Short mmCIF file of C-alpha atoms in Angstrom, two decimals:
data_model
loop_
_atom_site.label_atom_id
_atom_site.label_comp_id
_atom_site.label_asym_id
_atom_site.label_seq_id
_atom_site.Cartn_x
_atom_site.Cartn_y
_atom_site.Cartn_z
CA MET K 6 17.76 -7.35 1.52
CA THR K 7 17.11 -3.81 2.82
CA VAL K 8 16.10 -0.51 1.40
CA ASP K 9 16.86 2.96 2.75
CA MET K 10 14.95 5.46 0.63
CA GLY K 11 15.80 8.43 2.75
CA VAL K 12 16.67 11.89 1.19
CA GLU K 13 19.85 13.36 1.87
CA GLU K 14 20.11 14.48 5.11
CA VAL K 15 20.14 18.26 5.81
CA GLY K 16 22.44 19.54 8.55
CA VAL K 17 20.34 19.85 11.76
CA SER K 18 22.20 19.91 15.19
CA SER K 19 19.42 21.81 17.23
CA LEU K 20 16.01 22.70 16.74
CA ASP K 21 15.67 25.23 19.68
CA ASP K 22 16.14 28.24 17.58
CA MET K 23 13.81 27.05 14.84
CA ASP K 24 10.64 28.98 14.23
CA GLU K 25 7.81 27.10 12.78
CA ALA K 26 8.25 27.98 9.10
CA SER K 27 12.08 26.75 9.31
CA PHE K 28 11.03 23.71 11.36
CA SER K 29 8.53 22.64 8.50
CA ALA K 30 11.31 23.37 5.82
CA ALA K 31 13.33 20.81 7.67
CA ALA K 32 10.71 18.26 7.98
CA GLU K 33 8.57 18.55 4.93
CA PRO K 34 11.33 16.64 2.47
CA HIS K 35 10.59 13.44 4.70
CA ARG K 36 7.05 13.62 4.55
CA ARG K 37 6.55 11.03 1.68
CA GLU K 38 9.03 8.36 2.92
CA LEU K 39 7.45 8.86 6.52
CA HIS K 40 3.85 8.44 4.87
CA VAL K 41 5.05 5.16 3.16
CA HIS K 42 6.55 3.70 6.53
CA CYS K 43 3.20 4.67 8.40
CA TYR K 44 1.09 3.04 5.47
CA ARG K 45 3.22 0.00 5.87
CA MET K 46 2.68 -0.15 9.48
CA LEU K 47 -1.39 0.83 9.17
CA GLY K 48 -2.30 -0.62 5.92
CA SER K 49 -4.34 2.74 5.21
CA PHE K 50 -3.59 5.59 3.48
CA GLN K 51 -5.75 7.76 5.42
CA ASP K 52 -4.40 6.51 8.83
CA ALA K 53 -0.98 6.94 7.24
CA GLU K 54 -1.78 10.59 6.63
CA ASP K 55 -3.27 11.06 10.03
CA ALA K 56 -0.30 9.56 11.50
CA VAL K 57 2.22 11.59 9.71
CA GLN K 58 0.29 14.92 10.82
CA GLU K 59 0.52 13.84 14.13
CA THR K 60 4.41 12.80 13.95
CA PHE K 61 4.91 16.38 12.89
CA LEU K 62 2.99 18.03 15.63
CA LYS K 63 4.53 16.03 18.19
CA ALA K 64 8.12 16.49 16.72
CA TRP K 65 7.41 20.39 16.68
CA ARG K 66 6.31 20.22 20.42
CA ALA K 67 9.31 18.08 21.18
CA ARG K 68 11.75 19.84 19.48
CA GLY K 69 13.74 21.14 22.55
CA THR K 70 14.45 17.22 23.29
CA TYR K 71 16.37 16.82 19.99
CA GLU K 72 20.05 16.41 20.92
CA GLY K 73 21.59 15.72 17.52
CA ARG K 74 23.01 12.44 18.58
CA ALA K 75 21.01 10.73 15.89
CA THR K 76 19.88 12.24 12.57
CA PHE K 77 17.01 14.67 12.28
CA ARG K 78 15.27 12.08 9.87
CA ALA K 79 16.05 9.16 12.08
CA TRP K 80 14.47 11.15 15.05
CA LEU K 81 11.41 11.67 12.87
CA TYR K 82 11.12 7.89 12.32
CA ARG K 83 11.20 7.21 15.77
CA ILE K 84 8.32 9.51 16.41
CA ALA K 85 6.55 8.39 13.51
CA THR K 86 7.00 4.65 14.74
CA ASN K 87 5.68 5.43 17.93
CA THR K 88 2.74 7.27 16.69
CA CYS K 89 1.85 4.37 14.56
CA LEU K 90 2.22 1.75 17.63
CA ASP K 91 0.06 4.31 19.67
CA LEU K 92 -2.63 4.01 16.88
CA LEU K 93 -2.57 0.38 16.64
CA ALA K 94 -2.92 0.01 20.53
CA GLY K 95 -5.83 2.15 20.49
CA ARG K 96 -7.99 1.13 17.55
CA ARG K 97 -6.87 -1.44 15.21
CA PRO K 98 -9.28 -4.27 14.66
CA GLU K 99 -8.09 -7.94 13.75
CA PRO K 100 -7.99 -9.08 10.14
CA ALA K 101 -11.07 -11.11 8.99
CA THR K 102 -11.15 -14.78 9.53
CA GLY K 103 -10.22 -15.34 5.75
CA GLY K 104 -7.22 -13.31 6.42
CA GLU K 105 -8.29 -10.23 4.47
CA VAL K 106 -7.91 -6.86 5.79
CA ARG K 107 -10.71 -4.72 5.93
CA TRP K 108 -9.22 -1.54 6.49
CA LEU K 109 -6.73 -1.86 3.71
CA GLN K 110 -6.51 0.92 1.15
CA PRO K 111 -4.46 1.19 -2.06
CA TYR K 112 -1.12 3.72 -2.41
CA PRO K 113 -0.85 5.40 -5.76
CA ASP K 114 2.29 5.01 -7.85
CA SER K 115 2.31 8.56 -8.70
CA LEU K 116 3.16 9.11 -5.04
CA LEU K 117 5.48 6.25 -4.63
CA ASP K 118 7.29 8.04 -7.50
CA GLU K 119 8.24 10.89 -5.17
CA LEU K 120 10.36 8.80 -3.05
CA PRO K 121 14.15 9.27 -3.43
CA ALA K 122 14.95 6.55 -6.12
CA ALA K 123 17.53 3.87 -5.28
CA GLY K 124 20.52 3.99 -7.46
CA ALA K 125 20.84 1.91 -10.80
CA ASP K 126 23.41 0.03 -9.04
CA GLU K 127 21.41 -0.97 -6.48
CA PRO K 128 18.97 -3.68 -7.86
CA GLU K 129 18.28 -5.38 -4.36
CA ALA K 130 17.16 -2.04 -2.93
CA LEU K 131 14.83 -1.69 -5.70
CA ALA K 132 13.50 -4.96 -5.73
CA VAL K 133 12.69 -4.51 -1.82
CA ALA K 134 11.26 -1.17 -2.60
CA ARG K 135 8.78 -2.85 -4.90
CA GLU K 136 8.09 -6.03 -2.91
CA THR K 137 7.32 -4.50 0.55
CA ILE K 138 4.64 -2.05 -1.01
CA GLU K 139 2.69 -4.54 -2.94
CA LEU K 140 -0.72 -5.54 -1.35
CA ALA K 141 0.12 -8.95 -0.32
CA TYR K 142 3.20 -7.56 1.51
CA VAL K 143 1.05 -4.94 3.40
CA VAL K 144 -1.52 -7.39 4.30
CA ALA K 145 0.69 -9.79 5.79
CA VAL K 146 2.31 -7.26 7.97
CA GLN K 147 -1.15 -6.36 9.20
CA HIS K 148 -1.23 -10.00 10.90
CA LEU K 149 1.57 -9.51 12.96
CA ALA K 150 1.36 -8.00 16.43
CA PRO K 151 2.44 -4.37 16.68
CA ARG K 152 6.00 -4.53 18.12
CA PRO K 153 7.35 -7.18 15.88
CA ARG K 154 5.46 -5.36 13.10
CA ALA K 155 7.64 -2.25 13.76
CA VAL K 156 10.82 -4.50 14.23
CA LEU K 157 10.25 -6.04 10.69
CA VAL K 158 9.69 -2.65 9.02
CA LEU K 159 12.52 -1.01 10.47
CA ARG K 160 15.04 -3.87 10.34
CA ASP K 161 14.02 -5.51 6.94
CA VAL K 162 12.63 -2.72 5.04
CA LEU K 163 14.76 0.16 6.21
CA GLY K 164 17.77 -1.58 7.23
CA TRP K 165 18.22 -0.28 10.65
CA PRO K 166 20.66 -1.83 12.95
CA ALA K 167 19.16 -3.81 15.85
CA LYS K 168 20.60 -1.66 18.63
CA ASP K 169 19.13 1.46 16.80
CA VAL K 170 15.65 -0.39 16.69
CA ALA K 171 16.01 -1.59 20.44
CA ASP K 172 16.93 1.91 21.30
CA LEU K 173 13.64 2.99 19.65
CA LEU K 174 11.50 0.50 21.40
CA GLY K 175 12.93 0.62 24.93
CA ASP K 176 14.07 -3.19 24.44
CA SER K 177 17.23 -5.31 24.37
CA VAL K 178 18.96 -6.28 21.30
CA ASN K 179 18.10 -10.02 22.23
CA SER K 180 14.23 -8.79 22.20
CA VAL K 181 14.63 -7.09 19.11
CA ASN K 182 16.28 -10.26 17.30
CA SER K 183 13.67 -12.74 18.65
CA ALA K 184 10.64 -10.39 17.63
CA LEU K 185 12.20 -10.18 13.97
CA GLN K 186 12.43 -14.07 13.87
CA ARG K 187 8.66 -14.17 14.85
CA ALA K 188 7.93 -11.44 12.71
CA ARG K 189 9.42 -13.17 9.63
CA ALA K 190 7.94 -16.43 10.49
CA GLY K 191 4.53 -14.57 10.52
CA MET K 192 5.26 -13.34 7.06
CA ARG K 193 6.03 -16.51 5.47
CA GLU K 194 2.72 -17.61 6.87
CA HIS K 195 0.81 -15.20 5.32
CA LEU K 196 2.54 -14.22 2.25
CA PRO K 197 1.69 -16.25 -0.96
CA ALA K 198 3.92 -19.41 -1.80
CA GLU K 199 4.49 -18.14 -5.17
CA ARG K 200 5.64 -14.83 -4.50
CA HIS K 201 8.79 -15.22 -6.44
CA GLU K 202 6.73 -16.05 -9.54
CA TRP K 203 4.99 -12.68 -9.43
CA THR K 204 5.42 -10.57 -12.68
CA GLY K 205 3.75 -7.26 -13.73
CA ALA K 206 6.71 -4.95 -13.53
CA ASP K 207 6.46 -1.83 -15.82
CA GLY K 208 8.58 -3.37 -18.54
CA ASP K 209 7.00 -6.84 -18.58
CA GLU K 210 5.12 -6.80 -21.97
CA ASP K 211 3.36 -9.92 -21.30
CA SER K 212 1.82 -8.73 -18.09
CA ARG K 213 0.99 -5.41 -20.02
CA GLU K 214 -0.74 -7.46 -22.65
CA LEU K 215 -2.68 -9.50 -19.82
CA VAL K 216 -3.88 -6.43 -18.18
CA ARG K 217 -5.14 -5.20 -21.60
CA ARG K 218 -7.10 -8.54 -22.51
CA PHE K 219 -8.78 -8.29 -18.59
CA THR K 220 -9.63 -4.78 -19.19
CA GLU K 221 -11.23 -5.28 -22.42
CA ALA K 222 -13.08 -8.36 -21.18
CA SER K 223 -14.38 -6.77 -17.91
CA VAL K 224 -15.66 -3.62 -19.98
CA ALA K 225 -17.60 -5.95 -21.99
CA ALA K 226 -18.67 -7.80 -18.93
CA ASP K 227 -17.45 -11.08 -20.44
CA LEU K 228 -16.99 -13.50 -17.46
CA ASP K 229 -15.95 -16.32 -19.57
CA ALA K 230 -12.96 -14.39 -21.13
CA ILE K 231 -12.14 -12.97 -17.68
CA ALA K 232 -12.23 -16.40 -16.34
CA ALA K 233 -9.91 -17.67 -19.08
CA LEU K 234 -7.16 -15.23 -17.71
CA MET K 235 -7.50 -16.39 -14.04
CA ARG K 236 -5.67 -19.02 -12.43
CA ASP K 237 -7.45 -22.04 -10.77
CA ASP K 238 -7.00 -20.78 -7.22
CA VAL K 239 -7.40 -17.02 -8.08
CA ARG K 240 -8.51 -15.02 -4.66
CA TYR K 241 -10.68 -12.22 -4.62
CA SER K 242 -11.58 -9.75 -2.02
CA MET K 243 -13.15 -6.08 -1.55
CA PRO K 244 -12.09 -4.16 1.50
CA PRO K 245 -13.75 -2.88 3.54
CA TRP K 246 -16.07 -5.78 3.07
CA GLU K 247 -15.39 -9.10 4.96
CA GLY K 248 -15.43 -12.06 2.69
CA LEU K 249 -12.47 -13.77 0.90
CA VAL K 250 -13.42 -15.84 -2.36
CA VAL K 251 -10.90 -18.42 -3.33
CA GLY K 252 -11.04 -20.31 -6.67
CA ARG K 253 -12.01 -19.32 -10.28
CA ASP K 254 -15.39 -20.99 -10.00
CA ALA K 255 -16.15 -19.39 -6.68
CA VAL K 256 -15.22 -16.00 -8.00
CA VAL K 257 -17.36 -16.30 -11.19
CA ALA K 258 -20.31 -17.53 -9.17
CA ASP K 259 -20.01 -14.47 -6.86
CA TRP K 260 -19.74 -12.02 -9.50
CA THR K 261 -22.65 -13.38 -11.46
CA ALA K 262 -24.90 -13.67 -8.34
CA ASN K 263 -24.15 -9.94 -7.95
CA GLY K 264 -25.25 -9.16 -11.47
CA TYR K 265 -22.06 -8.28 -12.90
CA PRO K 266 -22.78 -9.92 -16.50
CA GLU K 267 -25.72 -7.94 -17.05
CA MET K 268 -23.68 -4.65 -16.36
CA ARG K 269 -23.62 -2.52 -19.31
CA GLY K 270 -22.06 1.13 -19.81
CA LEU K 271 -18.58 0.60 -18.59
CA ARG K 272 -15.27 2.47 -19.17
CA ALA K 273 -11.79 1.80 -17.78
CA VAL K 274 -8.72 3.61 -17.18
CA THR K 275 -5.79 1.87 -16.72
CA THR K 276 -3.40 2.89 -13.70
CA ALA K 277 -0.95 1.48 -10.81
CA VAL K 278 -0.99 1.35 -7.06
CA ASN K 279 1.34 -0.51 -4.82
CA ARG K 280 3.65 -1.26 -7.86
CA GLN K 281 0.95 -3.36 -9.27
CA PRO K 282 -1.33 -2.94 -12.32
CA ALA K 283 -4.64 -1.51 -11.55
CA ILE K 284 -7.88 -0.59 -13.47
CA ALA K 285 -10.40 2.01 -12.35
CA TYR K 286 -13.81 1.45 -13.97
CA TYR K 287 -16.65 4.26 -14.65
CA LEU K 288 -20.36 3.30 -15.02
CA TRP K 289 -22.53 5.53 -17.49
CA ARG K 290 -25.36 7.43 -15.57
CA GLU K 291 -27.80 8.99 -17.76
CA GLN K 292 -28.91 11.45 -15.43
CA GLU K 293 -25.45 12.76 -14.95
CA ASP K 294 -24.50 12.65 -18.61
CA ALA K 295 -21.24 11.12 -17.56
CA TYR K 296 -19.18 7.95 -16.66
CA VAL K 297 -19.13 8.04 -12.76
CA ALA K 298 -16.37 6.37 -10.66
CA LEU K 299 -17.26 2.76 -9.75
CA THR K 300 -14.42 0.63 -8.36
CA LEU K 301 -10.52 0.09 -8.61
CA ASP K 302 -9.53 -3.53 -9.41
CA VAL K 303 -6.10 -4.28 -8.34
CA LEU K 304 -4.15 -7.30 -9.93
CA ARG K 305 -1.54 -9.63 -8.98
CA ILE K 306 -0.30 -11.51 -11.84
CA SER K 307 1.72 -14.92 -11.39
CA GLY K 308 3.05 -16.96 -14.27
CA GLY K 309 0.90 -15.23 -17.08
CA GLN K 310 -2.32 -15.46 -15.18
CA VAL K 311 -4.22 -13.32 -12.83
CA THR K 312 -3.66 -14.54 -9.29
CA GLU K 313 -5.68 -11.95 -7.15
CA VAL K 314 -8.08 -9.50 -7.61
CA THR K 315 -8.41 -6.83 -4.92
CA ILE K 316 -11.46 -4.43 -5.70
CA PHE K 317 -11.78 -0.97 -4.03
CA ASP K 318 -14.67 1.30 -3.74
CA ALA K 319 -14.93 4.48 -5.75
CA ASP K 320 -14.10 6.71 -2.47
CA ARG K 321 -10.49 5.80 -2.89
CA PHE K 322 -10.33 7.59 -6.52
CA GLY K 323 -9.52 11.04 -4.93
CA SER K 324 -6.39 9.96 -3.14
CA LEU K 325 -5.07 7.99 -6.17
CA GLY K 326 -5.46 11.10 -8.22
CA LEU K 327 -8.31 9.64 -10.57
CA PRO K 328 -11.15 11.56 -11.66
CA GLU K 329 -14.46 11.25 -10.26
CA ARG K 330 -16.08 11.10 -13.60
CA LEU K 331 -15.47 10.77 -17.31
CA VAL K 332 -17.42 12.83 -19.94
CA ASP K 333 -18.59 10.68 -23.13
CA ASP K 334 -16.32 12.01 -25.60
CA GLY K 335 -17.19 9.28 -27.90
CA ALA K 336 -13.64 7.85 -27.86
CA ALA K 337 -13.28 4.12 -27.64
CA GLN K 338 -12.10 2.69 -24.31
#
């Protein structure tokens, strides 16, 4: 299954006569999809933003080389992909020994909603669009070497023909097909085995109820209630810190050792990132007379239980469109 989430291509046959304003007007409609593409490649919201800015700059400088043989959109994707490969070659660290990706950052659903929607008659495209942005998928992609990673995203997510990918990478079709096989094998190795059981879609009432109960228990710092909602083999990580905790008892022990049961004055705001349920937590600060941003919990739900918790620091709240603080309005949370 593949999904091509592109906007309708504007008629662009030559860029030679374009001024900067006209060029920006032609390129801007592609910004969000290019940003999501770079995010899949890099795993970092901020790195993806830098890559898109670099892509637009390179495209403007190279506008004289555009010959119109490929669409303007495909030309931008070519530049964006090579920009990501350059970044990966220059400064991408390896995933930690437990498999966690320390540079991982969440992607807000509010921005994913800006992507051109697949049609209602394209359920496979909708499924792929959702599955290939979930945190577990993005993490698995980060374990691939850069070129097989690019091949996988271009072929399996965007649906590019092998010949076009080979042309982009300067490889043969046979090399691209071989890289795709290696990439798919790597993804099977790193994706959770029970992925077909995942739930949590917007229309899943059971998942919404589970998130509600998890949120209430978390605000109350009730570890027993939280543990009852977790699967035995639940996984917990907190990028950028190294350390993957596996198993309900181990997670409870870790959170207990870090003083979570004694925490008071929490409030929560439910949201969604990477097409997964998420909960933003705020902690009351007397000196600031407000609830101050604390962490963001992103949940993976399988079989009616929480299967994975990924916690991000409050420094991501701005990019997620979340407030940095909440005033005490007396409302129950």
